[in-house]
PDB file of C-alpha atoms in Angstrom:
ATOM      1  CA  MET T   1     -29.049-197.827  43.863  1.00 73.00           C
ATOM      2  CA  GLY T   2     -25.829-197.258  45.817  1.00 85.00           C
ATOM      3  CA  ARG T   3     -24.420-193.815  46.446  1.00 84.00           C
ATOM      4  CA  VAL T   4     -21.476-194.232  44.045  1.00 89.00           C
ATOM      5  CA  ARG T   5     -23.765-195.476  41.300  1.00 91.00           C
ATOM      6  CA  ARG T   6     -26.175-192.609  41.961  1.00 92.00           C
ATOM      7  CA  LEU T   7     -23.295-190.138  41.848  1.00 89.00           C
ATOM      8  CA  TRP T   8     -22.166-191.556  38.498  1.00 90.00           C
ATOM      9  CA  ALA T   9     -25.717-191.400  37.111  1.00 90.00           C
ATOM     10  CA  ASN T  10     -26.072-187.764  38.140  1.00 92.00           C
ATOM     11  CA  LEU T  11     -22.690-186.876  36.652  1.00 88.00           C
ATOM     12  CA  CYS T  12     -22.884-188.833  33.404  1.00 86.00           C
ATOM     13  CA  GLY T  13     -26.457-190.022  32.897  1.00 75.00           C
ATOM     14  CA  GLY T  14     -28.785-188.842  30.149  1.00 68.00           C
ATOM     15  CA  TRP T  15     -29.629-185.653  32.033  1.00 66.00           C
ATOM     16  CA  PHE T  16     -28.360-183.538  29.128  1.00 76.00           C
ATOM     17  CA  GLN T  17     -31.370-184.671  27.066  1.00 89.00           C
ATOM     18  CA  LEU T  18     -33.856-182.733  29.190  1.00 92.00           C
ATOM     19  CA  ARG T  19     -34.945-180.265  26.499  1.00 93.00           C
ATOM     20  CA  ARG T  20     -35.047-182.939  23.802  1.00 94.00           C
ATOM     21  CA  ARG T  21     -37.286-185.215  25.854  1.00 96.00           C
ATOM     22  CA  PHE T  22     -39.432-182.361  27.154  1.00 97.00           C
ATOM     23  CA  PRO T  23     -39.626-179.813  24.312  1.00 97.00           C
ATOM     24  CA  ALA T  24     -41.749-176.674  24.532  1.00 97.00           C
ATOM     25  CA  ALA T  25     -44.604-178.275  22.579  1.00 98.00           C
ATOM     26  CA  LEU T  26     -44.844-181.129  25.095  1.00 98.00           C
ATOM     27  CA  LEU T  27     -44.746-178.689  28.006  1.00 98.00           C
ATOM     28  CA  ASP T  28     -47.614-176.775  26.368  1.00 98.00           C
ATOM     29  CA  ASP T  29     -49.633-179.982  25.983  1.00 98.00           C
ATOM     30  CA  MET T  30     -48.928-180.994  29.574  1.00 98.00           C
ATOM     31  CA  ALA T  31     -50.019-177.567  30.854  1.00 98.00           C
ATOM     32  CA  ALA T  32     -53.203-177.795  28.791  1.00 98.00           C
ATOM     33  CA  ALA T  33     -53.942-181.290  30.155  1.00 98.00           C
ATOM     34  CA  ILE T  34     -53.445-180.083  33.718  1.00 98.00           C
ATOM     35  CA  THR T  35     -55.648-177.021  33.148  1.00 97.00           C
ATOM     36  CA  GLU T  36     -58.413-179.051  31.526  1.00 96.00           C
ATOM     37  CA  GLY T  37     -58.323-181.737  34.212  1.00 96.00           C
ATOM     38  CA  GLU T  38     -58.388-179.257  37.073  1.00 95.00           C
ATOM     39  CA  ARG T  39     -61.736-178.021  35.795  1.00 93.00           C
ATOM     40  CA  THR T  40     -63.222-181.378  36.848  1.00 93.00           C
ATOM     41  CA  HIS T  41     -61.812-181.629  40.372  1.00 95.00           C
ATOM     42  CA  LEU T  42     -60.560-179.646  43.367  1.00 94.00           C
ATOM     43  CA  GLY T  43     -56.955-180.858  43.108  1.00 95.00           C
ATOM     44  CA  GLU T  44     -53.975-178.798  41.986  1.00 97.00           C
ATOM     45  CA  ILE T  45     -51.263-180.544  39.950  1.00 98.00           C
ATOM     46  CA  ARG T  46     -47.635-179.464  39.505  1.00 98.00           C
ATOM     47  CA  PHE T  47     -45.201-181.388  37.290  1.00 98.00           C
ATOM     48  CA  VAL T  48     -41.452-180.978  37.777  1.00 98.00           C
ATOM     49  CA  VAL T  49     -38.695-182.580  35.714  1.00 98.00           C
ATOM     50  CA  GLU T  50     -35.162-182.282  37.062  1.00 97.00           C
ATOM     51  CA  SER T  51     -32.219-183.330  34.937  1.00 96.00           C
ATOM     52  CA  ARG T  52     -29.918-184.310  37.805  1.00 96.00           C
ATOM     53  CA  LEU T  53     -28.950-183.683  41.399  1.00 95.00           C
ATOM     54  CA  ALA T  54     -25.803-181.826  42.395  1.00 94.00           C
ATOM     55  CA  PRO T  55     -22.934-184.218  43.235  1.00 93.00           C
ATOM     56  CA  LEU T  56     -22.578-182.849  46.771  1.00 95.00           C
ATOM     57  CA  ASP T  57     -26.291-183.386  47.382  1.00 96.00           C
ATOM     58  CA  VAL T  58     -25.982-187.010  46.247  1.00 95.00           C
ATOM     59  CA  LEU T  59     -22.973-187.517  48.538  1.00 94.00           C
ATOM     60  CA  ALA T  60     -24.949-185.973  51.394  1.00 95.00           C
ATOM     61  CA  GLY T  61     -27.669-188.592  50.868  1.00 95.00           C
ATOM     62  CA  LEU T  62     -30.329-186.582  49.029  1.00 97.00           C
ATOM     63  CA  ASP T  63     -32.506-188.909  46.970  1.00 96.00           C
ATOM     64  CA  ALA T  64     -35.470-188.460  44.639  1.00 97.00           C
ATOM     65  CA  ALA T  65     -38.097-188.877  47.358  1.00 97.00           C
ATOM     66  CA  MET T  66     -36.434-186.295  49.580  1.00 98.00           C
ATOM     67  CA  ARG T  67     -35.956-183.901  46.666  1.00 98.00           C
ATOM     68  CA  ALA T  68     -39.619-184.283  45.686  1.00 98.00           C
ATOM     69  CA  ARG T  69     -40.674-183.315  49.215  1.00 98.00           C
ATOM     70  CA  GLN T  70     -38.312-180.316  49.097  1.00 98.00           C
ATOM     71  CA  LEU T  71     -39.866-179.130  45.858  1.00 98.00           C
ATOM     72  CA  PHE T  72     -43.367-179.771  47.201  1.00 98.00           C
ATOM     73  CA  ALA T  73     -42.588-177.196  49.894  1.00 97.00           C
ATOM     74  CA  GLN T  74     -40.511-174.855  47.743  1.00 97.00           C
ATOM     75  CA  LEU T  75     -43.164-174.616  45.025  1.00 97.00           C
ATOM     76  CA  ARG T  76     -45.861-174.251  47.695  1.00 96.00           C
ATOM     77  CA  VAL T  77     -47.873-177.206  46.398  1.00 97.00           C
ATOM     78  CA  TRP T  78     -49.107-177.619  49.982  1.00 94.00           C
ATOM     79  CA  ASP T  79     -50.572-174.099  49.919  1.00 92.00           C
ATOM     80  CA  THR T  80     -54.051-174.838  48.570  1.00 93.00           C
ATOM     81  CA  GLU T  81     -57.302-174.125  50.345  1.00 91.00           C
ATOM     82  CA  LEU T  82     -58.348-177.774  50.622  1.00 91.00           C
ATOM     83  CA  ASN T  83     -54.839-179.282  50.915  1.00 95.00           C
ATOM     84  CA  THR T  84     -55.278-181.045  47.587  1.00 95.00           C
ATOM     85  CA  GLY T  85     -51.950-180.380  45.902  1.00 97.00           C
ATOM     86  CA  VAL T  86     -50.186-183.080  43.866  1.00 98.00           C
ATOM     87  CA  LEU T  87     -46.556-182.940  42.756  1.00 98.00           C
ATOM     88  CA  PHE T  88     -45.182-185.151  39.985  1.00 98.00           C
ATOM     89  CA  TYR T  89     -41.394-185.257  40.228  1.00 98.00           C
ATOM     90  CA  VAL T  90     -39.154-186.824  37.580  1.00 98.00           C
ATOM     91  CA  LEU T  91     -35.414-187.176  38.199  1.00 96.00           C
ATOM     92  CA  MET T  92     -34.068-188.006  34.764  1.00 95.00           C
ATOM     93  CA  ALA T  93     -30.502-188.960  35.726  1.00 94.00           C
ATOM     94  CA  GLU T  94     -31.711-191.711  38.071  1.00 94.00           C
ATOM     95  CA  HIS T  95     -34.871-192.668  36.160  1.00 93.00           C
ATOM     96  CA  ARG T  96     -36.996-191.969  39.248  1.00 96.00           C
ATOM     97  CA  ILE T  97     -40.574-190.756  39.426  1.00 98.00           C
ATOM     98  CA  GLU T  98     -42.189-189.621  42.647  1.00 98.00           C
ATOM     99  CA  ILE T  99     -45.677-188.333  43.356  1.00 98.00           C
ATOM    100  CA  VAL T 100     -46.176-186.324  46.531  1.00 98.00           C
ATOM    101  CA  VAL T 101     -49.733-185.560  47.633  1.00 98.00           C
ATOM    102  CA  ASP T 102     -50.965-183.119  50.254  1.00 97.00           C
ATOM    103  CA  ARG T 103     -52.632-184.248  53.443  1.00 96.00           C
ATOM    104  CA  GLY T 104     -56.171-183.662  52.146  1.00 94.00           C
ATOM    105  CA  ILE T 105     -55.587-186.244  49.427  1.00 96.00           C
ATOM    106  CA  ALA T 106     -53.479-188.617  51.531  1.00 95.00           C
ATOM    107  CA  ALA T 107     -56.305-188.871  54.074  1.00 94.00           C
ATOM    108  CA  THR T 108     -58.754-189.994  51.392  1.00 92.00           C
ATOM    109  CA  MET T 109     -56.794-191.986  48.834  1.00 91.00           C
ATOM    110  CA  ALA T 110     -54.493-194.985  49.109  1.00 92.00           C
ATOM    111  CA  ALA T 111     -50.825-194.590  48.180  1.00 93.00           C
ATOM    112  CA  ASP T 112     -51.005-197.593  45.852  1.00 95.00           C
ATOM    113  CA  GLU T 113     -53.240-195.607  43.482  1.00 95.00           C
ATOM    114  CA  TRP T 114     -50.421-193.086  43.026  1.00 97.00           C
ATOM    115  CA  ASP T 115     -47.807-195.849  42.854  1.00 97.00           C
ATOM    116  CA  ALA T 116     -49.701-197.372  39.925  1.00 97.00           C
ATOM    117  CA  ILE T 117     -49.528-194.052  38.077  1.00 98.00           C
ATOM    118  CA  CYS T 118     -45.767-193.844  38.723  1.00 98.00           C
ATOM    119  CA  ALA T 119     -45.290-197.378  37.415  1.00 97.00           C
ATOM    120  CA  ARG T 120     -47.238-196.653  34.243  1.00 98.00           C
ATOM    121  CA  ILE T 121     -45.267-193.463  33.565  1.00 98.00           C
ATOM    122  CA  GLN T 122     -42.044-195.397  34.160  1.00 97.00           C
ATOM    123  CA  GLN T 123     -43.085-198.000  31.572  1.00 98.00           C
ATOM    124  CA  HIS T 124     -43.604-195.315  28.974  1.00 98.00           C
ATOM    125  CA  TYR T 125     -40.384-193.471  29.802  1.00 97.00           C
ATOM    126  CA  ALA T 126     -38.354-196.698  29.687  1.00 95.00           C
ATOM    127  CA  GLY T 127     -39.603-197.153  26.136  1.00 96.00           C
ATOM    128  CA  GLY T 128     -38.672-193.593  25.190  1.00 95.00           C
ATOM    129  CA  ARG T 129     -42.309-192.476  25.110  1.00 97.00           C
ATOM    130  CA  TRP T 130     -41.899-189.276  27.113  1.00 97.00           C
ATOM    131  CA  ARG T 131     -44.973-187.571  25.687  1.00 98.00           C
ATOM    132  CA  GLU T 132     -47.286-190.541  26.215  1.00 98.00           C
ATOM    133  CA  GLY T 133     -46.012-191.215  29.729  1.00 98.00           C
ATOM    134  CA  SER T 134     -46.364-187.626  30.853  1.00 98.00           C
ATOM    135  CA  LEU T 135     -49.819-187.096  29.374  1.00 98.00           C
ATOM    136  CA  GLU T 136     -51.123-190.473  30.567  1.00 98.00           C
ATOM    137  CA  GLY T 137     -49.838-189.796  34.079  1.00 98.00           C
ATOM    138  CA  ILE T 138     -51.609-186.440  34.141  1.00 98.00           C
ATOM    139  CA  ALA T 139     -54.799-187.967  32.727  1.00 98.00           C
ATOM    140  CA  ARG T 140     -54.806-190.756  35.327  1.00 98.00           C
ATOM    141  CA  ALA T 141     -54.200-188.271  38.146  1.00 98.00           C
ATOM    142  CA  ASN T 142     -57.037-186.081  36.864  1.00 97.00           C
ATOM    143  CA  ALA T 143     -59.361-189.095  36.731  1.00 97.00           C
ATOM    144  CA  LEU T 144     -58.498-190.129  40.294  1.00 96.00           C
ATOM    145  CA  LEU T 145     -58.926-186.610  41.595  1.00 96.00           C
ATOM    146  CA  ALA T 146     -62.248-186.204  39.783  1.00 95.00           C
ATOM    147  CA  GLN T 147     -63.442-189.448  41.361  1.00 94.00           C
ATOM    148  CA  HIS T 148     -62.472-188.433  44.911  1.00 92.00           C
ATOM    149  CA  PHE T 149     -62.560-184.618  44.802  1.00 92.00           C
ATOM    150  CA  SER T 150     -65.226-183.632  42.294  1.00 88.00           C
ATOM    151  CA  GLY T 151     -65.221-179.895  41.809  1.00 70.00           C
ATOM    152  CA  THR T 152     -68.610-179.397  40.246  1.00 64.00           C
ATOM    153  CA  ASP T 153     -70.463-178.282  43.375  1.00 66.00           C
ATOM    154  CA  ARG T 154     -68.251-175.380  44.515  1.00 68.00           C
ATOM    155  CA  ALA T 155     -65.989-172.614  43.293  1.00 71.00           C
ATOM    156  CA  ASN T 156     -62.766-174.035  41.921  1.00 75.00           C
ATOM    157  CA  PRO T 157     -60.033-171.407  41.596  1.00 83.00           C
ATOM    158  CA  ASP T 158     -56.760-172.265  39.858  1.00 87.00           C
ATOM    159  CA  GLU T 159     -54.400-171.925  42.826  1.00 91.00           C
ATOM    160  CA  LEU T 160     -51.094-173.128  41.321  1.00 95.00           C
ATOM    161  CA  PRO T 161     -49.405-172.626  37.936  1.00 96.00           C
ATOM    162  CA  ASP T 162     -50.138-175.427  35.471  1.00 97.00           C
ATOM    163  CA  ARG T 163     -46.980-175.165  33.335  1.00 98.00           C
ATOM    164  CA  PRO T 164     -44.444-177.920  34.076  1.00 98.00           C
ATOM    165  CA  VAL T 165     -41.133-176.835  35.582  1.00 98.00           C
ATOM    166  CA  LEU T 166     -37.776-177.961  34.154  1.00 97.00           C
ATOM    167  CA  LEU T 167     -34.800-177.839  36.503  1.00 95.00           C
TER     168      LEU T 167
END
């Protein structure tokens, strides 16, 4: 997507529907799904939905992948004991979904596993199924993390907040 088109999307896209697409009840269900899943593995999941980027940031070249990495640092998703943080980032204005994983996960799991989750969420969102896409994405991430980072044999503190963040 070109810079002018991205600028237009961030100025005029459907970003104003953030609260309608992600109401409090859905955020509660997402937090519960993250909490429940984290009981089965050593990963820590954060979910961030941002309505749009600032026009000057778009003009400066900031894109969804870069913004996801910024938020990964800003929200301290990297700051877990085993380096097993996972950030889901949704940029509504540009219809972009990014998953950023910490180095402990990246060293063990292939990126295409996370790409498949992004693609599935995107399919749901494109059909207006925000609830299903979000909850399925969380469920698939929990299943992958449980497969590779089972948490049944050691203490498993909840290191990051589970409630999704709306920006």
